[in-house]
Amino acid sequence: MRSASPRVAAASPGPTALWRPRFAYDATVRISLWVSVVVVAVLFGWGAWQRRWIADDGLIVLRTVRNMLAGNGPVFNVGERVEANTSTAWTFLLYLGSLAAGPMRPEYVALALALALSMIGVVLLMLGAGRLYAPSLQGRRAVMLPAGALVYIAVPPARDFATSGLESGLALAYLGLLWWMLVCWSQALRVRPEGRVFTAALAFVAGCSVLVRPELALIGGGALIMMLIAARGWRRRALIVVTGGLLPVAYQIFRMGYYGLLVPGTALAKDAAGDKWPQGMIYLANFNRPYLLWAPAMLLLALGLLLYSTRTEPWWIRRKAPLGYGGLARAVQSPTAVVIFIVVSGLLQALYWIRQGGDFMHGRVLLTPIVCLVAPVAVVPVVFPDGTRFSRETRYVLSGAVSAVWLAVAGWSLWAANSPGMGDDATRVTYSGIVDERRFYAQATGHAHPLTAADYLDYPRMRAALVAINNTPGGALLLPSGNYNQWDIVPAAPPPPGTAPPVEKGPHTVFFTNIGMVGMNVGLDVRVIDQIGLANPLAAHTARLKHGRIGHDKNLFPDWAIAEGPFVGVPPYLDAAWVEQARAALKCPATQAVLNSVRAPMGLHRFMSNFVHSYQFTKYRIDRVPLYDLIRCGLEVPETGAPVDTGFPAAGP
């Protein structure tokens, strides 16, 4: 009897070989995969460095980090517990990085971490896809070429937000890690059952999704559900629940007790549960139009279908499984299920952001859906014709088709990488409210790469703010003037008669939209608030404006900032009656309860009270018109006399 051919023998291993964690790559496969990984990572890093910058929103995170380093806790303003950052994990990562970096400016820490994590994310995305195709490439010659990874790095916003000081790099690294681990998990039945350590690690990573960004809970939660379905025995399921849920649940308890909210302050400020479908479609079109994103979507879909049709996995890999694994468990813990899961997750992420209305930053929030959608084809194999399953002629045709589609993907990537993006509308806030944020701030500051808070001193009003604060040692409220080189000053109330004047300078508050650049250029003793509600607990609890600019669609009147005090005088363009009505509205018991939840000294009683009432505080809303809020709260409207005029001054540089 003739012995079985090497290929047949390789396809029919014994029971022991079934569990051997061996993927016999051809040297060409292994080398081409790592060459692709290195080339794409270097191209991405180089492209991101060419567009390096730190956004105003990135500086918001760094203001919180400054407070943490100073011992004030994770707050934006001292004495006011507001969670002004969406990504908990990014905030604490920057805090730890700043501790380790010592005297290095936190802006450079953010730049280095964001860029490194972005590159790591792309690498993990490609390694996960390479691992996905490993079983079908055993003993075969093929070349691994970057495809979906090329599409992602070619989109200009991907390179813009690879730095920026925001959590985009962390989100990319997180998704790359989760994707790679899910692929490994899905192949456990074909090599060997995953151990408890790997199971705990994967569950922990999946559970951290909500700490990276809240909406990523849709992905992390889905991964945990898949693991629970596929797990054998209650001990393994208990391990998944504990390791996956311990940290996010613990932080949620902390958030409810410390901040008095169920969600991050940014979610409250932007009403993340609301919907603006028309604006979301405008945002999608704004992202698609400059780069014709439908073209790579169709090409990558064609690549995926070609690769699926030419897979050559042995029958035993698809059918055999350890004892105790039911049909549903085998179906869930499979590469096919993981691919479907990550693609559907990307579509759900896109749907969520379109429903929410998108963002005011061009392309930013749709980068996560792109990462998920391109993950299964981040790299693709072009298999040399060998006659397996198909005739050699058919294999030539299929390999040629894959190569042709890949060349089209590479051609589009080269074109898109050099696209002018939004063109003339990049730095103008049009009716859509969407701008190219990096180009906007580069133009407004005069710096091609605004990286530090000092670079933002060249933004309108910034230097004037420092001068105005220095010129008002007794304290003042700074309101933005129509003149970009000055601020309107509302003086702080003088100390009561008979009391000693304060030794330190009086209280200062700056009321401005761009709280990041202001907050990083003034001392931590200066309160910085905005009308949008990112750092202002009053503004956060107003209702979302139907036709407001996306991401900025709450707008608290400055009358409330004067009413909170301790300031005297009213600028001529404001109504003294409104200020008095705002003072009266602030006495509303429900409003006082909300403000006490973030301003009263923190202790066990306050923590427990906040925890119990966090749902009530999250749902609470005030009316931004003081008179209407008085009516809402059932309070009397105060009588007002003649308008107050204190000879309102203005201070300039």
XYZ file of C-alpha atoms in Angstrom:
653
model
C 0.000 0.000 0.000
C 1.328 3.407 -0.885
C 1.888 5.819 1.967
C -0.298 8.891 2.202
C 1.032 11.988 0.548
C 2.540 14.640 2.873
C -0.415 16.953 2.220
C -3.003 14.307 3.094
C -1.067 13.335 6.203
C -0.879 16.954 7.287
C -4.620 17.291 6.876
C -5.360 14.230 9.001
C -3.535 14.571 12.317
C -4.097 12.330 15.251
C -5.914 13.327 18.451
C -2.757 14.691 20.039
C -1.832 16.818 17.041
C -5.345 18.279 17.048
C -4.556 20.281 20.175
C -1.047 21.272 19.220
C -0.814 25.108 18.987
C 0.983 24.897 15.641
C 0.387 26.978 12.529
C 2.993 25.863 10.015
C 3.508 29.096 8.135
C 5.563 29.035 5.000
C 8.567 31.345 5.342
C 7.098 33.581 2.630
C 3.923 34.028 4.652
C 5.755 34.830 7.849
C 8.206 37.270 6.283
C 5.608 39.058 4.154
C 3.296 39.455 7.157
C 5.957 41.115 9.289
C 7.171 43.261 6.402
C 3.580 44.454 5.870
C 3.173 45.158 9.581
C 6.401 47.145 9.804
C 5.771 49.113 6.589
C 2.216 50.095 7.556
C 3.192 50.977 11.136
C 6.072 53.165 9.915
C 3.902 54.853 7.285
C 1.184 55.504 9.852
C 3.618 56.830 12.437
C 5.329 59.060 9.894
C 2.018 60.361 8.551
C 0.697 61.035 12.049
C 3.902 62.849 12.999
C 3.581 65.080 9.955
C 0.148 66.110 11.255
C 0.992 66.183 14.975
C -0.993 68.486 17.228
C -2.878 68.657 20.531
C -6.549 69.633 20.322
C -8.326 71.973 22.711
C -10.319 68.941 23.875
C -7.020 67.169 24.522
C -6.000 70.047 26.775
C -9.244 69.546 28.722
C -7.982 66.096 29.716
C -4.611 67.532 30.706
C -6.254 70.118 32.991
C -7.831 67.199 34.861
C -4.442 65.471 34.986
C -2.914 68.649 36.462
C -5.518 68.598 39.213
C -4.829 64.934 39.912
C -1.100 65.595 40.145
C -1.821 68.499 42.528
C -3.903 66.234 44.780
C -7.269 67.785 43.915
C -8.746 64.598 42.486
C -10.051 63.833 38.976
C -11.801 67.194 38.548
C -11.566 70.086 36.110
C -12.068 72.868 38.665
C -10.968 72.690 42.283
C -13.928 72.136 44.603
C -16.289 71.066 41.814
C -16.541 67.370 41.024
C -17.235 67.359 37.288
C -16.066 64.515 35.033
C -15.070 66.593 32.025
C -13.426 63.710 30.127
C -15.169 60.939 28.215
C -12.414 58.325 28.486
C -11.672 57.308 32.047
C -8.851 55.014 30.942
C -7.148 57.773 28.923
C -7.314 60.212 31.832
C -5.704 57.802 34.271
C -3.165 56.612 31.688
C -2.036 60.214 31.167
C -1.885 60.664 34.929
C 0.380 57.634 35.328
C 2.453 58.697 32.329
C 2.903 62.182 33.754
C 3.947 60.733 37.104
C 6.547 58.588 35.383
C 7.752 61.410 33.109
C 8.404 63.764 36.016
C 9.168 67.293 34.818
C 8.223 66.625 31.179
C 5.321 68.750 29.953
C 2.075 66.741 30.034
C 1.398 67.762 26.425
C 4.462 65.796 25.312
C 3.402 62.832 27.429
C 0.008 62.876 25.707
C 1.628 63.195 22.271
C 4.007 60.280 22.854
C 1.385 57.973 24.338
C -1.215 58.745 21.679
C 1.204 58.179 18.806
C 2.636 54.969 20.298
C -0.813 53.532 21.019
C -2.033 54.397 17.523
C 0.848 52.501 15.931
C 0.401 49.563 18.312
C -3.286 49.449 17.432
C -2.603 49.117 13.711
C -0.002 46.412 14.372
C -2.430 44.379 16.505
C -5.169 44.819 13.923
C -2.909 43.306 11.243
C -1.588 40.514 13.454
C -5.145 39.560 14.331
C -6.074 39.306 10.658
C -2.892 37.347 9.954
C -3.775 34.930 12.723
C -7.291 34.606 11.255
C -5.935 33.227 7.979
C -3.230 31.062 9.588
C -5.060 27.688 9.554
C -5.837 27.813 5.841
C -2.232 28.750 4.985
C -0.511 25.836 6.711
C 2.051 24.334 4.388
C 1.089 26.647 1.532
C 2.955 29.465 -0.147
C 1.344 32.882 0.016
C 2.133 36.548 0.400
C 0.406 38.604 3.112
C -0.418 42.106 1.921
C -1.934 45.024 3.887
C -5.429 45.935 2.716
C -7.860 47.193 5.368
C -4.938 48.639 7.338
C -3.928 50.658 4.264
C -7.466 51.994 3.956
C -7.513 53.123 7.576
C -4.166 54.925 7.598
C -4.943 56.551 4.237
C -7.952 58.430 5.638
C -6.547 61.835 6.754
C -8.607 62.055 9.987
C -7.034 58.759 11.116
C -3.616 60.446 11.023
C -4.984 63.667 12.518
C -6.365 61.930 15.587
C -3.441 59.556 16.012
C -2.014 62.352 18.160
C -4.454 65.174 19.126
C -4.262 64.422 22.873
C -7.615 62.635 22.709
C -8.317 58.964 23.382
C -8.450 57.979 19.669
C -5.056 56.241 19.837
C -6.081 54.365 22.974
C -9.357 53.297 21.333
C -7.463 52.015 18.283
C -5.004 50.071 20.448
C -7.868 48.671 22.518
C -9.815 47.497 19.469
C -6.670 45.991 17.946
C -5.926 44.075 21.149
C -9.512 42.868 21.555
C -9.639 41.767 17.907
C -6.372 39.830 18.163
C -7.450 38.145 21.406
C -10.874 37.241 19.991
C -9.254 35.612 16.962
C -6.978 33.585 19.264
C -9.989 32.638 21.369
C -11.987 31.583 18.302
C -9.198 29.211 17.228
C -8.882 27.521 20.613
C -11.016 24.567 19.523
C -8.701 23.882 16.599
C -5.462 24.005 18.595
C -6.037 23.616 22.326
C -8.623 24.860 24.850
C -7.787 28.271 26.216
C -6.568 28.324 29.809
C -8.060 30.211 32.703
C -5.408 32.921 32.498
C -6.223 33.690 28.871
C -9.954 33.559 29.581
C -9.570 35.989 32.480
C -7.356 38.288 30.410
C -9.805 38.393 27.498
C -12.757 38.999 29.829
C -10.845 41.792 31.578
C -9.992 43.470 28.269
C -13.593 43.170 27.066
C -14.896 44.611 30.331
C -12.592 47.637 30.074
C -14.381 48.755 26.904
C -16.694 51.103 28.795
C -13.706 52.775 30.444
C -12.028 53.435 27.094
C -15.194 55.025 25.692
C -18.743 54.439 26.956
C -20.188 53.446 23.564
C -17.534 50.727 23.208
C -19.535 48.818 25.825
C -21.560 47.556 22.845
C -18.417 45.765 21.639
C -16.956 44.678 24.969
C -20.335 43.579 26.285
C -20.980 41.557 23.144
C -17.611 39.836 23.498
C -18.418 38.900 27.101
C -21.772 37.446 26.044
C -20.040 35.314 23.406
C -17.582 34.059 26.006
C -20.371 33.172 28.430
C -22.242 31.235 25.754
C -19.140 29.278 24.784
C -17.870 28.678 28.333
C -18.094 25.206 29.849
C -19.200 25.031 33.469
C -20.292 27.554 36.017
C -16.734 28.103 37.303
C -15.555 29.375 33.933
C -18.636 31.579 33.593
C -18.098 32.984 37.089
C -14.485 33.765 36.160
C -15.652 35.657 33.066
C -18.260 37.652 34.984
C -15.884 38.599 37.809
C -12.855 39.536 35.725
C -14.926 41.259 33.075
C -17.168 43.204 35.402
C -15.143 43.970 38.523
C -13.269 47.069 37.331
C -16.067 48.744 35.319
C -18.616 48.097 38.067
C -16.243 49.425 40.720
C -15.646 52.591 38.716
C -19.363 53.008 38.070
C -19.972 52.925 41.826
C -17.231 55.532 42.228
C -18.755 57.712 39.496
C -22.199 57.602 41.055
C -20.898 58.436 44.523
C -18.204 60.958 43.570
C -19.782 62.784 40.624
C -23.426 62.047 41.424
C -24.137 60.864 37.854
C -24.753 57.614 36.021
C -22.731 58.710 32.979
C -19.641 60.816 32.290
C -20.212 64.548 32.454
C -19.559 64.792 28.722
C -22.422 62.400 28.003
C -24.720 64.589 30.087
C -23.471 67.763 28.393
C -24.057 66.324 24.923
C -27.191 64.307 25.765
C -25.651 61.113 24.414
C -29.013 59.322 24.603
C -30.659 61.888 22.312
C -31.011 61.606 18.565
C -30.301 63.887 15.621
C -30.682 61.636 12.606
C -30.621 64.388 9.933
C -27.413 65.860 11.354
C -25.947 62.365 11.546
C -26.555 61.825 7.840
C -24.908 65.192 7.128
C -21.908 64.059 9.175
C -21.696 60.759 7.285
C -21.843 62.560 3.935
C -19.234 65.074 5.132
C -16.870 62.199 5.926
C -17.579 60.182 2.800
C -17.530 62.933 0.174
C -13.853 63.962 0.188
C -12.521 60.376 0.119
C -15.249 58.394 -1.679
C -15.274 55.882 1.162
C -17.856 53.762 -0.610
C -15.127 52.687 -3.064
C -12.795 50.957 -0.547
C -15.869 49.571 1.211
C -16.895 47.767 -1.976
C -13.332 46.645 -2.714
C -12.752 45.261 0.783
C -16.114 43.480 0.665
C -15.065 41.872 -2.614
C -11.748 40.842 -1.043
C -13.514 39.289 1.927
C -15.880 37.305 -0.282
C -13.036 36.062 -2.484
C -11.024 34.932 0.533
C -14.024 33.219 2.083
C -14.792 31.350 -1.132
C -11.209 30.095 -1.441
C -10.678 28.984 2.156
C -9.222 25.511 2.401
C -9.616 24.487 6.040
C -9.583 20.701 6.642
C -12.973 19.237 7.507
C -11.921 18.214 11.006
C -11.092 21.786 11.952
C -14.622 22.860 11.218
C -16.465 19.912 12.723
C -14.549 18.309 15.540
C -14.533 19.844 19.000
C -13.813 18.719 22.572
C -16.413 16.834 24.532
C -18.819 19.133 26.325
C -19.023 21.733 23.577
C -22.555 21.966 22.216
C -23.493 23.106 18.740
C -24.196 26.677 19.859
C -20.923 26.925 21.781
C -18.960 25.650 18.764
C -20.737 28.107 16.484
C -20.061 31.062 18.777
C -16.429 30.199 19.453
C -15.436 30.117 15.809
C -13.559 32.450 13.460
C -16.683 32.973 11.389
C -18.656 34.135 14.434
C -15.845 36.487 15.508
C -15.662 38.025 12.024
C -19.426 38.533 11.947
C -19.304 39.976 15.460
C -16.618 42.571 14.724
C -18.269 43.646 11.451
C -21.712 43.961 13.034
C -20.121 45.861 15.929
C -18.677 48.343 13.448
C -22.064 48.833 11.814
C -23.705 49.357 15.226
C -21.055 51.904 16.204
C -21.683 53.798 12.964
C -25.438 53.628 13.508
C -25.080 54.960 17.060
C -23.063 57.977 15.955
C -25.340 58.744 13.036
C -28.296 58.647 15.430
C -26.427 60.895 17.868
C -25.719 63.421 15.128
C -22.027 62.723 14.664
C -19.555 65.295 15.886
C -18.226 68.755 15.090
C -14.783 67.307 14.268
C -14.524 65.989 10.717
C -14.502 62.190 10.672
C -13.431 61.636 14.276
C -16.221 59.490 15.695
C -16.558 57.330 12.559
C -12.966 56.119 12.825
C -13.963 53.411 15.321
C -16.545 51.884 12.936
C -13.899 51.847 10.182
C -11.456 49.993 12.451
C -14.049 47.306 13.166
C -15.123 46.959 9.540
C -11.597 46.601 8.127
C -10.285 44.298 10.889
C -11.011 40.964 9.098
C -9.150 42.149 5.991
C -6.485 44.294 7.655
C -4.050 42.018 5.832
C -5.000 39.509 3.147
C -3.190 36.455 1.730
C -2.478 36.130 -1.969
C -2.012 32.367 -2.315
C 0.274 30.926 -4.963
C -1.577 28.471 -7.236
C -1.135 24.912 -5.944
C -4.154 23.016 -7.178
C -5.611 22.410 -3.721
C -9.403 22.149 -3.793
C -9.467 24.015 -7.109
C -7.710 23.285 -10.356
C -4.478 25.138 -11.004
C -6.180 27.203 -13.703
C -8.994 28.222 -11.364
C -6.495 29.040 -8.638
C -4.599 31.289 -11.060
C -7.816 33.157 -11.792
C -8.700 33.534 -8.102
C -5.196 34.657 -7.134
C -5.250 37.115 -9.996
C -8.621 38.462 -8.871
C -7.379 38.961 -5.293
C -4.254 40.692 -6.609
C -6.284 42.972 -8.877
C -8.638 44.012 -6.086
C -5.677 44.610 -3.770
C -4.038 46.848 -6.375
C -7.270 48.846 -6.577
C -7.271 49.204 -2.768
C -3.635 50.348 -2.822
C -4.394 52.838 -5.603
C -7.329 54.325 -3.714
C -5.223 54.537 -0.545
C -2.515 56.488 -2.352
C -5.115 58.895 -3.756
C -7.008 59.335 -0.458
C -3.823 59.886 1.552
C -3.156 62.999 -0.530
C -6.743 64.237 -0.580
C -7.339 67.904 0.342
C -10.143 66.753 2.645
C -12.873 69.300 3.229
C -11.131 71.836 1.010
C -12.153 75.465 1.450
C -14.712 74.592 4.133
C -12.109 72.923 6.371
C -11.691 75.878 8.752
C -15.058 77.624 8.362
C -17.906 76.818 10.720
C -20.700 76.478 8.190
C -24.318 75.462 8.755
C -23.236 71.828 9.199
C -21.074 72.873 12.171
C -18.326 70.448 11.080
C -14.710 71.564 10.661
C -11.290 70.050 10.172
C -10.275 70.632 13.775
C -6.523 70.331 13.244
C -6.437 72.794 10.351
C -8.806 75.120 12.209
C -6.506 75.465 15.211
C -3.360 75.573 13.089
C -4.836 78.547 11.249
C -6.254 80.240 14.353
C -3.013 79.993 16.350
C -0.579 80.537 13.505
C 1.278 77.324 14.454
C 1.447 74.477 11.949
C 1.679 72.073 14.887
C -0.008 73.525 17.998
C 1.300 71.119 20.632
C 1.505 72.944 23.948
C -0.756 75.227 25.919
C 1.748 78.017 25.190
C 1.094 77.601 21.462
C -2.562 78.348 22.139
C -1.707 81.715 23.663
C -1.777 82.959 20.078
C -5.447 81.991 19.794
C -7.797 85.001 19.984
C -8.314 86.317 23.540
C -5.857 83.924 25.206
C -3.040 86.334 26.053
C -5.634 88.949 26.929
C -7.124 86.543 29.494
C -3.819 86.292 31.366
C -3.441 90.081 31.328
C -6.991 90.593 32.574
C -6.480 88.144 35.457
C -3.232 89.835 36.466
C -4.909 93.260 36.330
C -7.745 92.211 38.668
C -6.077 90.974 41.880
C -9.361 91.366 43.739
C -11.019 88.783 41.516
C -13.304 88.997 38.503
C -15.496 87.143 36.056
C -14.130 87.234 32.496
C -16.716 87.229 29.725
C -15.675 87.082 26.033
C -15.893 90.487 24.402
C -16.747 91.230 20.801
C -13.150 92.410 20.511
C -10.850 89.400 20.146
C -8.105 91.164 22.114
C -10.017 91.903 25.292
C -12.476 90.545 27.838
C -15.453 92.100 29.577
C -14.731 92.207 33.313
C -17.307 91.765 36.045
C -15.512 92.608 39.341
C -15.713 90.329 42.337
C -17.727 91.605 45.273
C -15.541 93.359 47.877
C -15.202 91.740 51.312
C -17.877 92.719 53.852
C -17.158 95.870 55.902
C -14.999 95.238 58.941
C -13.356 92.100 57.563
C -9.725 91.900 56.610
C -9.017 91.836 52.868
C -7.955 88.437 51.591
C -4.231 87.746 51.673
C -4.338 85.908 48.355
C -5.818 87.264 45.150
C -9.572 87.192 44.798
C -11.618 84.551 42.944
C -11.411 84.456 39.164
C -13.787 82.745 36.777
C -13.402 82.554 33.002
C -16.578 81.902 30.999
C -15.526 80.646 27.571
C -16.162 77.845 25.078
C -12.558 76.680 24.648
C -11.962 75.556 28.203
C -8.955 73.392 27.343
C -6.620 76.149 26.185
C -7.844 78.484 28.938
C -7.611 75.846 31.655
C -4.052 74.896 30.745
C -2.818 78.499 30.562
C -4.207 79.708 33.912
C -3.635 78.499 37.446
C -5.689 75.756 39.037
C -7.133 78.409 41.373
C -8.948 79.981 38.403
C -12.383 78.503 37.754
C -12.953 77.856 34.046
C -16.517 77.166 32.897
C -18.326 77.015 29.584
C -21.832 77.534 28.287
C -21.876 74.012 26.787
C -21.635 72.131 30.067
C -18.384 70.167 29.738
C -17.042 71.799 32.912
C -20.121 73.701 34.062
C -22.603 71.673 36.140
C -25.363 74.205 35.514
C -24.986 74.230 31.737
C -24.767 70.435 31.647
C -28.242 70.186 33.169
C -29.918 72.381 30.544
C -31.839 70.938 27.611
C -30.200 70.274 24.260
C -31.014 72.889 21.603
C -32.734 71.395 18.588
C -30.839 73.414 15.975
C -27.607 74.075 17.876
C -24.197 73.261 16.454
C -23.499 69.572 16.951
C -21.354 69.009 20.040
C -22.116 72.566 21.161
C -25.881 72.387 21.346
C -26.265 73.580 24.917
C -25.871 77.284 25.527
C -26.198 78.669 29.042
C -26.535 82.439 29.223
C -23.690 84.314 30.981
C -26.283 85.801 33.370
C -26.051 82.566 35.360
C -22.280 82.932 35.767
C -22.776 86.412 37.251
C -25.614 85.178 39.455
C -23.485 82.402 40.943
C -21.110 85.122 42.120
C -19.436 86.511 43.949
C -19.574 89.237 41.296
C -21.178 92.675 41.119
C -22.200 94.629 38.073
C -23.823 93.679 34.807
C -22.378 94.310 31.324
C -24.516 96.688 29.242
C -25.501 93.958 26.782
C -27.060 91.860 29.588
C -30.278 92.502 31.504
C -29.952 93.073 35.256
C -33.435 91.586 35.681
C -32.263 88.307 34.189
C -29.322 88.204 36.583
C -31.624 88.715 39.573
C -33.978 86.052 38.280
C -31.051 83.664 37.847
C -29.991 84.334 41.458
C -33.501 83.484 42.582
C -33.637 80.370 40.380
C -30.426 79.074 41.916
C -32.318 78.795 45.210
C -34.576 76.105 43.755
C -34.244 73.149 46.191
C -33.780 70.603 43.416
C -31.094 72.733 41.758
C -29.377 73.227 45.090
C -29.363 69.459 45.618
C -27.678 68.926 42.247
C -25.055 71.609 42.924
C -24.406 70.260 46.429
C -23.746 66.838 44.917
C -20.646 68.243 43.178
C -19.650 71.089 45.512
C -20.323 69.931 49.057
C -17.326 68.390 50.876
C -16.892 64.723 50.034
C -17.447 62.281 52.848
C -19.149 58.967 53.376
C -22.582 60.565 53.815
C -22.177 62.692 50.682
C -20.919 59.687 48.703
C -23.884 57.538 49.724
C -26.350 60.359 49.060
C -24.898 60.929 45.598
C -24.989 57.202 44.884
C -28.645 56.893 45.863
C -29.735 60.003 43.954
C -27.463 59.645 40.897
C -30.321 58.627 38.597
C -32.404 61.585 39.745
C -29.475 63.980 39.288
C -28.694 62.599 35.831
C -32.263 63.171 34.636
C -32.574 66.641 36.179
C -32.845 69.607 33.796
C -33.109 73.354 34.318
C -34.345 75.947 31.847
C -31.606 78.219 30.555
C -34.003 81.196 30.627
C -34.068 82.252 34.311
C -37.707 83.367 34.276
C -38.870 80.051 32.844
C -36.784 78.160 35.370
C -38.430 80.088 38.208
C -41.816 79.049 36.854
C -40.623 75.435 36.449
C -39.496 75.353 40.061
C -42.576 77.179 41.384
C -40.620 80.136 42.802
C -41.682 83.758 42.901
C -40.253 86.134 40.320
C -38.184 88.792 42.133
C -39.061 92.430 41.717
C -36.354 94.393 39.943
C -35.804 98.121 39.965
C -33.714 100.251 37.656
C -30.994 98.510 35.664
C -27.723 98.193 37.509
C -24.831 100.159 36.036
C -21.478 100.085 37.783
C -19.488 101.904 35.150
C -18.707 98.532 33.537
C -14.989 98.395 32.668
C -13.191 96.446 30.005
C -9.616 95.255 30.250
C -7.266 94.624 27.360
C -3.672 93.609 27.023
